[in-house]
Amino acid sequence: MDKRTNQLKTVAYNLLSVAIVALLWTMFAAWQNSPYFPSPAEIWKAFVGLATKGDIEGVSLSAHIWASLVRIFAGFVAACVLGIPLGLAMGLWPKLYNRTRAILEPIRFIPPIAWIPMAIVLLVGFGRYVFLIWLGAFFPIFITTLLSVTRVNPVHVNVAKVFGAKRSYIIRKIVIPSVLPDIATGMRVGLGIAWMCIVAAEMIGGEMVGIGRLILKYAELLRMGEIIVGMLVIGIIGFIMNEIFIMVENRLFRWRSEVSID
Amino acid sequence: MNTRKAKIQVKDLSKHFGELVVLSHMNFDIYDGEFLCVVGPTGCGKTTFCNVVTRLLPSTDGSVTVEDEPVNFKKHNIAFVFQEPSCLPWRTVWDNVKIGLEIKGYSKKDIKDKVSEVLELTGLTKFKDFFPNQISAGMKQRVAIARSFVTEPDMLLMDEPFGQLDTSTRFHIESSLVKLWERKKQTIIFVTHNLEEAVYMSERILVCTPKPTTIKKEVQVGHLPHPRDITDPEFVRIRREVTDLVRWW
């Protein structure tokens, strides 16, 4: 079977699984007959309402999505800008990590959500959200970068060394290409955690826009249709971002062996 | 008496890992353009020998000099074909082969000419744009050989480079290597535990003892012309001689 047919088949199976879940959901909602378990049709109606008329305060769905996306982007970029160079530096100079791990490691285990009260007190507005997303995304990116440097194949380093390569060449041409796929994986994990953080932060953060805030507004009114719209929007945006990431990874790292257990 | 000029001199070379003596007082010369094979049993320290000779590992005692100077990667032109797969997976065949020239600062034109030539010699021209995961294990080793030959090294070390290949691929690559060496006349130290391979390719064989590794005997093979016939009585005699040396371990 050629690659194109295989891709089409995968898409068809995914659409089929979505259709089956929607059907089961509809049947379960009909059986429950409860305002707290809306059917897919009711959720669609809630979505159309939010998209065309906005929420109860008149804020449109696109404004909520945009606010969350901008916050995610800023925090995620900050996490990459700090996490990748720091992970590389500490991987290349392990003493740097060994001598600071008593600070880094305990911070890593504090959930970003636990920082929310402090962020509310010490920071304002946009910075509050960026800080929390940065905190959530930073450690997966930093740790995967750090560990990937220690796993660089020594034979690859020796190949360059015997030809008389300088340390800077080895870092640029051997270490960095070796660790890039792992960094990309860390970034994908970091992006997932960034979404978890932003929703939690927006629920408590005080501003009236953002998908987390949208969910909370309708939670207070017990309107499950709009709540589920908010949840699905997060899931779909996260899914699209992940797919884009995978496409870029496949393009950039097409040299990697494809492993199959078929 | 050998009248050839000694290019590489190994004097009293020893390597210890704590209490474990791996190499013990090894002494030998390698002549300019010579194809030298070092044979020894598996686990005798052949890879350590290669790493110490190239100074990827420091020696405990003794010295290795190239033209009377201590081995220095930046000063001397050294190449190494490793036992394990060593192609850089993110580089194409072409980019893998050119890495040594790139590090040594050759011009783009020189790189293009030299890489094209060596790819032609190793039969890899058609695969120049392939990544290592798209070619066979035998071709990957040919890439490693092409990469080491392209810089025209003063010293080329090959550490059991064909250990993971099947017999027919191995025989094919061995023949290609000999042809390449006949054309380029690089100084080669080829480390192996395969006695027939050593007799088939080299001019001289150093037979090593098990740990602590030292040189047991030198066997001359240079008088046999290439390509060698493995059924030739002289070939069989030399192989028997080396095998007898091995048998007494």
mmCIF file of C-alpha atoms in Angstrom, chain A residues 15-260:
data_model
loop_
_atom_site.group_PDB
_atom_site.id
_atom_site.type_symbol
_atom_site.label_atom_id
_atom_site.label_comp_id
_atom_site.label_asym_id
_atom_site.label_seq_id
_atom_site.Cartn_x
_atom_site.Cartn_y
_atom_site.Cartn_z
ATOM 1 C CA LEU A 15 -13.169 10.422 11.359
ATOM 2 C CA LEU A 16 -14.990 7.150 11.902
ATOM 3 C CA SER A 17 -13.878 6.982 15.554
ATOM 4 C CA VAL A 18 -15.061 10.600 16.066
ATOM 5 C CA ALA A 19 -18.422 9.690 14.499
ATOM 6 C CA ILE A 20 -18.787 6.604 16.725
ATOM 7 C CA VAL A 21 -18.014 8.610 19.891
ATOM 8 C CA ALA A 22 -20.496 11.339 18.803
ATOM 9 C CA LEU A 23 -23.182 8.678 18.204
ATOM 10 C CA LEU A 24 -22.588 6.994 21.577
ATOM 11 C CA TRP A 25 -22.583 10.420 23.218
ATOM 12 C CA THR A 26 -25.903 11.306 21.564
ATOM 13 C CA MET A 27 -27.444 8.027 22.699
ATOM 14 C CA PHE A 28 -26.140 8.429 26.248
ATOM 15 C CA ALA A 29 -27.356 12.070 26.380
ATOM 16 C CA ALA A 30 -30.810 10.976 25.159
ATOM 17 C CA TRP A 31 -30.919 8.248 27.782
ATOM 18 C CA GLN A 32 -29.759 10.651 30.561
ATOM 19 C CA ASN A 33 -32.088 13.438 29.411
ATOM 20 C CA SER A 34 -30.341 15.880 31.777
ATOM 21 C CA PRO A 35 -29.350 19.556 31.316
ATOM 22 C CA TYR A 36 -25.976 18.581 32.806
ATOM 23 C CA PHE A 37 -25.220 16.120 30.012
ATOM 24 C CA PRO A 38 -25.781 17.999 26.733
ATOM 25 C CA SER A 39 -25.925 16.165 23.434
ATOM 26 C CA PRO A 40 -23.449 16.929 20.587
ATOM 27 C CA ALA A 41 -26.231 18.936 18.901
ATOM 28 C CA GLU A 42 -26.665 21.113 22.002
ATOM 29 C CA ILE A 43 -22.899 21.596 22.263
ATOM 30 C CA TRP A 44 -22.812 22.646 18.608
ATOM 31 C CA LYS A 45 -25.612 25.140 19.335
ATOM 32 C CA ALA A 46 -23.620 26.521 22.282
ATOM 33 C CA PHE A 47 -20.563 26.800 20.040
ATOM 34 C CA VAL A 48 -22.472 28.711 17.356
ATOM 35 C CA GLY A 49 -23.878 31.045 20.039
ATOM 36 C CA LEU A 50 -20.417 31.758 21.492
ATOM 37 C CA ALA A 51 -18.882 32.217 18.052
ATOM 38 C CA THR A 52 -21.561 34.602 16.752
ATOM 39 C CA LYS A 53 -22.875 36.469 19.789
ATOM 40 C CA GLY A 54 -20.052 36.054 22.297
ATOM 41 C CA ASP A 55 -20.343 35.020 25.954
ATOM 42 C CA ILE A 56 -22.599 36.440 28.638
ATOM 43 C CA GLU A 57 -20.409 39.563 28.789
ATOM 44 C CA GLY A 58 -20.277 39.897 25.011
ATOM 45 C CA VAL A 59 -16.690 38.691 24.668
ATOM 46 C CA SER A 60 -16.419 36.642 21.480
ATOM 47 C CA LEU A 61 -15.050 33.105 21.406
ATOM 48 C CA SER A 62 -12.278 34.221 19.067
ATOM 49 C CA ALA A 63 -11.208 36.882 21.611
ATOM 50 C CA HIS A 64 -10.994 34.206 24.322
ATOM 51 C CA ILE A 65 -8.983 31.921 22.039
ATOM 52 C CA TRP A 66 -6.677 34.741 20.938
ATOM 53 C CA ALA A 67 -6.009 35.851 24.531
ATOM 54 C CA SER A 68 -5.062 32.308 25.557
ATOM 55 C CA LEU A 69 -2.954 31.734 22.432
ATOM 56 C CA VAL A 70 -0.946 34.938 22.937
ATOM 57 C CA ARG A 71 -0.279 34.022 26.574
ATOM 58 C CA ILE A 72 0.706 30.477 25.614
ATOM 59 C CA PHE A 73 2.980 31.705 22.854
ATOM 60 C CA ALA A 74 4.768 34.244 25.057
ATOM 61 C CA GLY A 75 5.280 31.806 27.944
ATOM 62 C CA PHE A 76 6.281 28.952 25.676
ATOM 63 C CA VAL A 77 8.812 31.027 23.727
ATOM 64 C CA ALA A 78 10.270 32.293 27.031
ATOM 65 C CA ALA A 79 10.569 28.662 28.224
ATOM 66 C CA CYS A 80 12.356 27.652 25.001
ATOM 67 C CA VAL A 81 14.661 30.677 25.006
ATOM 68 C CA LEU A 82 15.785 29.932 28.548
ATOM 69 C CA GLY A 83 15.378 26.154 28.758
ATOM 70 C CA ILE A 84 17.270 25.113 25.611
ATOM 71 C CA PRO A 85 20.483 27.148 26.095
ATOM 72 C CA LEU A 86 20.519 26.407 29.836
ATOM 73 C CA GLY A 87 19.981 22.671 29.222
ATOM 74 C CA LEU A 88 22.743 22.672 26.598
ATOM 75 C CA ALA A 89 25.126 24.586 28.863
ATOM 76 C CA MET A 90 24.490 22.309 31.833
ATOM 77 C CA GLY A 91 24.757 19.206 29.650
ATOM 78 C CA LEU A 92 28.061 20.343 28.190
ATOM 79 C CA TRP A 93 29.421 21.487 31.542
ATOM 80 C CA PRO A 94 27.916 18.970 33.997
ATOM 81 C CA LYS A 95 29.639 20.692 36.935
ATOM 82 C CA LEU A 96 27.313 23.637 36.370
ATOM 83 C CA TYR A 97 24.298 21.366 36.857
ATOM 84 C CA ASN A 98 25.813 19.385 39.732
ATOM 85 C CA ARG A 99 26.567 22.577 41.613
ATOM 86 C CA THR A 100 23.090 24.072 41.172
ATOM 87 C CA ARG A 101 20.853 21.015 41.278
ATOM 88 C CA ALA A 102 19.936 21.688 44.932
ATOM 89 C CA ILE A 103 18.109 24.784 43.641
ATOM 90 C CA LEU A 104 16.809 23.455 40.318
ATOM 91 C CA GLU A 105 15.482 20.055 41.294
ATOM 92 C CA PRO A 106 13.196 21.074 44.205
ATOM 93 C CA ILE A 107 11.657 23.835 42.036
ATOM 94 C CA ARG A 108 10.970 21.261 39.331
ATOM 95 C CA PHE A 109 8.720 19.286 41.669
ATOM 96 C CA ILE A 110 6.538 22.251 42.677
ATOM 97 C CA PRO A 111 3.439 22.112 40.439
ATOM 98 C CA PRO A 112 2.947 25.342 38.449
ATOM 99 C CA ILE A 113 -0.579 25.599 39.899
ATOM 100 C CA ALA A 114 0.951 25.944 43.360
ATOM 101 C CA TRP A 115 2.641 29.140 42.157
ATOM 102 C CA ILE A 116 -0.675 30.790 41.205
ATOM 103 C CA PRO A 117 -1.285 32.588 44.543
ATOM 104 C CA MET A 118 2.260 33.960 44.486
ATOM 105 C CA ALA A 119 1.918 35.017 40.856
ATOM 106 C CA ILE A 120 -1.340 36.827 41.663
ATOM 107 C CA VAL A 121 0.269 38.686 44.556
ATOM 108 C CA LEU A 122 3.611 39.528 42.948
ATOM 109 C CA LEU A 123 2.738 39.983 39.269
ATOM 110 C CA VAL A 124 0.088 41.769 37.294
ATOM 111 C CA GLY A 125 -1.859 41.105 34.093
ATOM 112 C CA PHE A 126 -0.087 39.476 31.182
ATOM 113 C CA GLY A 127 3.149 38.808 33.112
ATOM 114 C CA ARG A 128 1.227 36.674 35.593
ATOM 115 C CA TYR A 129 0.110 34.242 32.880
ATOM 116 C CA VAL A 130 3.417 34.247 31.038
ATOM 117 C CA PHE A 131 5.226 33.408 34.260
ATOM 118 C CA LEU A 132 2.988 30.417 34.990
ATOM 119 C CA ILE A 133 3.199 29.053 31.445
ATOM 120 C CA TRP A 134 6.931 29.574 31.421
ATOM 121 C CA LEU A 135 7.202 27.654 34.684
ATOM 122 C CA GLY A 136 5.172 24.745 33.337
ATOM 123 C CA ALA A 137 6.899 24.501 29.962
ATOM 124 C CA PHE A 138 10.427 25.301 31.130
ATOM 125 C CA PHE A 139 11.277 22.114 33.014
ATOM 126 C CA PRO A 140 10.310 19.527 30.360
ATOM 127 C CA ILE A 141 12.298 21.511 27.791
ATOM 128 C CA PHE A 142 15.253 22.099 30.095
ATOM 129 C CA ILE A 143 15.445 18.510 31.394
ATOM 130 C CA THR A 144 15.118 16.826 27.977
ATOM 131 C CA THR A 145 17.801 19.128 26.551
ATOM 132 C CA LEU A 146 20.106 18.457 29.502
ATOM 133 C CA LEU A 147 19.660 14.672 29.336
ATOM 134 C CA SER A 148 19.950 14.505 25.555
ATOM 135 C CA VAL A 149 23.400 16.135 25.677
ATOM 136 C CA THR A 150 24.653 13.406 27.995
ATOM 137 C CA ARG A 151 23.326 10.773 25.559
ATOM 138 C CA VAL A 152 25.185 12.033 22.470
ATOM 139 C CA ASN A 153 26.912 9.037 20.861
ATOM 140 C CA PRO A 154 30.618 9.272 21.833
ATOM 141 C CA VAL A 155 31.609 7.683 18.494
ATOM 142 C CA HIS A 156 30.043 10.648 16.668
ATOM 143 C CA VAL A 157 32.090 13.022 18.807
ATOM 144 C CA ASN A 158 35.244 10.959 18.173
ATOM 145 C CA VAL A 159 34.640 11.063 14.401
ATOM 146 C CA ALA A 160 35.030 14.842 14.521
ATOM 147 C CA LYS A 161 37.766 14.760 17.155
ATOM 148 C CA VAL A 162 40.172 12.575 15.148
ATOM 149 C CA PHE A 163 39.884 14.994 12.235
ATOM 150 C CA GLY A 164 41.084 17.727 14.615
ATOM 151 C CA ALA A 165 37.736 19.465 15.219
ATOM 152 C CA LYS A 166 37.634 22.249 17.780
ATOM 153 C CA ARG A 167 35.186 22.092 20.685
ATOM 154 C CA SER A 168 33.007 24.773 19.100
ATOM 155 C CA TYR A 169 32.713 22.681 15.901
ATOM 156 C CA ILE A 170 31.814 19.573 17.912
ATOM 157 C CA ILE A 171 29.083 21.502 19.752
ATOM 158 C CA ARG A 172 27.662 23.088 16.577
ATOM 159 C CA LYS A 173 27.944 20.180 14.168
ATOM 160 C CA ILE A 174 27.730 17.075 16.349
ATOM 161 C CA VAL A 175 26.063 17.810 19.693
ATOM 162 C CA ILE A 176 23.312 20.178 18.500
ATOM 163 C CA PRO A 177 22.121 18.059 15.528
ATOM 164 C CA SER A 178 22.176 14.980 17.829
ATOM 165 C CA VAL A 179 20.010 16.577 20.504
ATOM 166 C CA LEU A 180 17.524 18.455 18.307
ATOM 167 C CA PRO A 181 14.978 15.586 18.055
ATOM 168 C CA ASP A 182 14.982 15.207 21.853
ATOM 169 C CA ILE A 183 14.594 18.964 22.293
ATOM 170 C CA ALA A 184 11.611 18.891 19.932
ATOM 171 C CA THR A 185 10.042 16.131 22.048
ATOM 172 C CA GLY A 186 10.640 18.196 25.191
ATOM 173 C CA MET A 187 9.012 21.180 23.477
ATOM 174 C CA ARG A 188 5.937 19.139 22.628
ATOM 175 C CA VAL A 189 5.610 17.949 26.228
ATOM 176 C CA GLY A 190 6.188 21.535 27.397
ATOM 177 C CA LEU A 191 3.443 22.813 25.106
ATOM 178 C CA GLY A 192 0.947 20.338 26.584
ATOM 179 C CA ILE A 193 1.834 21.446 30.107
ATOM 180 C CA ALA A 194 1.588 25.099 29.000
ATOM 181 C CA TRP A 195 -2.069 24.520 28.103
ATOM 182 C CA MET A 196 -2.759 22.925 31.467
ATOM 183 C CA CYS A 197 -1.175 25.916 33.194
ATOM 184 C CA ILE A 198 -2.934 28.617 31.172
ATOM 185 C CA VAL A 199 -6.413 27.226 31.832
ATOM 186 C CA ALA A 200 -5.726 26.927 35.569
ATOM 187 C CA ALA A 201 -4.150 30.398 35.643
ATOM 188 C CA GLU A 202 -7.007 32.036 33.715
ATOM 189 C CA MET A 203 -9.571 30.510 36.040
ATOM 190 C CA ILE A 204 -7.975 32.298 38.978
ATOM 191 C CA GLY A 205 -6.052 35.090 37.286
ATOM 192 C CA GLY A 206 -8.715 37.784 37.479
ATOM 193 C CA GLU A 207 -8.965 38.893 33.826
ATOM 194 C CA MET A 208 -12.202 38.344 31.924
ATOM 195 C CA VAL A 209 -10.783 36.878 28.700
ATOM 196 C CA GLY A 210 -9.173 33.541 28.006
ATOM 197 C CA ILE A 211 -10.574 30.067 27.512
ATOM 198 C CA GLY A 212 -10.021 29.154 31.164
ATOM 199 C CA ARG A 213 -12.051 32.193 32.162
ATOM 200 C CA LEU A 214 -14.773 31.300 29.658
ATOM 201 C CA ILE A 215 -15.118 27.838 31.222
ATOM 202 C CA LEU A 216 -15.293 29.320 34.718
ATOM 203 C CA LYS A 217 -17.951 31.906 33.716
ATOM 204 C CA TYR A 218 -20.275 29.152 32.495
ATOM 205 C CA ALA A 219 -19.380 26.825 35.385
ATOM 206 C CA GLU A 220 -20.878 29.415 37.734
ATOM 207 C CA LEU A 221 -24.074 29.280 35.632
ATOM 208 C CA LEU A 222 -23.966 25.462 35.372
ATOM 209 C CA ARG A 223 -24.240 25.690 31.565
ATOM 210 C CA MET A 224 -22.533 22.532 30.501
ATOM 211 C CA GLY A 225 -22.823 23.130 26.727
ATOM 212 C CA GLU A 226 -20.572 26.207 26.822
ATOM 213 C CA ILE A 227 -18.202 24.545 29.315
ATOM 214 C CA ILE A 228 -17.741 21.607 26.970
ATOM 215 C CA VAL A 229 -17.217 24.012 24.045
ATOM 216 C CA GLY A 230 -14.359 25.593 26.029
ATOM 217 C CA MET A 231 -12.901 22.168 26.780
ATOM 218 C CA LEU A 232 -13.181 21.012 23.184
ATOM 219 C CA VAL A 233 -11.612 24.234 21.889
ATOM 220 C CA ILE A 234 -8.576 23.595 24.128
ATOM 221 C CA GLY A 235 -8.377 19.982 22.963
ATOM 222 C CA ILE A 236 -8.694 20.855 19.270
ATOM 223 C CA ILE A 237 -6.168 23.727 19.388
ATOM 224 C CA GLY A 238 -3.758 21.514 21.341
ATOM 225 C CA PHE A 239 -4.260 18.710 18.810
ATOM 226 C CA ILE A 240 -3.647 21.054 15.851
ATOM 227 C CA MET A 241 -0.517 22.473 17.490
ATOM 228 C CA ASN A 242 0.760 18.974 18.197
ATOM 229 C CA GLU A 243 0.115 17.869 14.607
ATOM 230 C CA ILE A 244 1.957 20.945 13.270
ATOM 231 C CA PHE A 245 4.846 20.128 15.600
ATOM 232 C CA ILE A 246 4.945 16.515 14.368
ATOM 233 C CA MET A 247 4.852 17.649 10.729
ATOM 234 C CA VAL A 248 7.752 20.046 11.314
ATOM 235 C CA GLU A 249 9.650 17.327 13.218
ATOM 236 C CA ASN A 250 9.127 14.807 10.425
ATOM 237 C CA ARG A 251 10.347 17.339 7.908
ATOM 238 C CA LEU A 252 13.382 18.456 9.905
ATOM 239 C CA PHE A 253 14.390 15.036 11.181
ATOM 240 C CA ARG A 254 13.646 12.898 8.161
ATOM 241 C CA TRP A 255 17.049 11.301 8.648
ATOM 242 C CA ARG A 256 15.764 9.405 11.682
ATOM 243 C CA SER A 257 15.095 5.690 11.342
ATOM 244 C CA GLU A 258 11.464 4.773 11.230
ATOM 245 C CA VAL A 259 10.697 2.050 13.728
ATOM 246 C CA SER A 260 7.693 -0.168 13.182
#
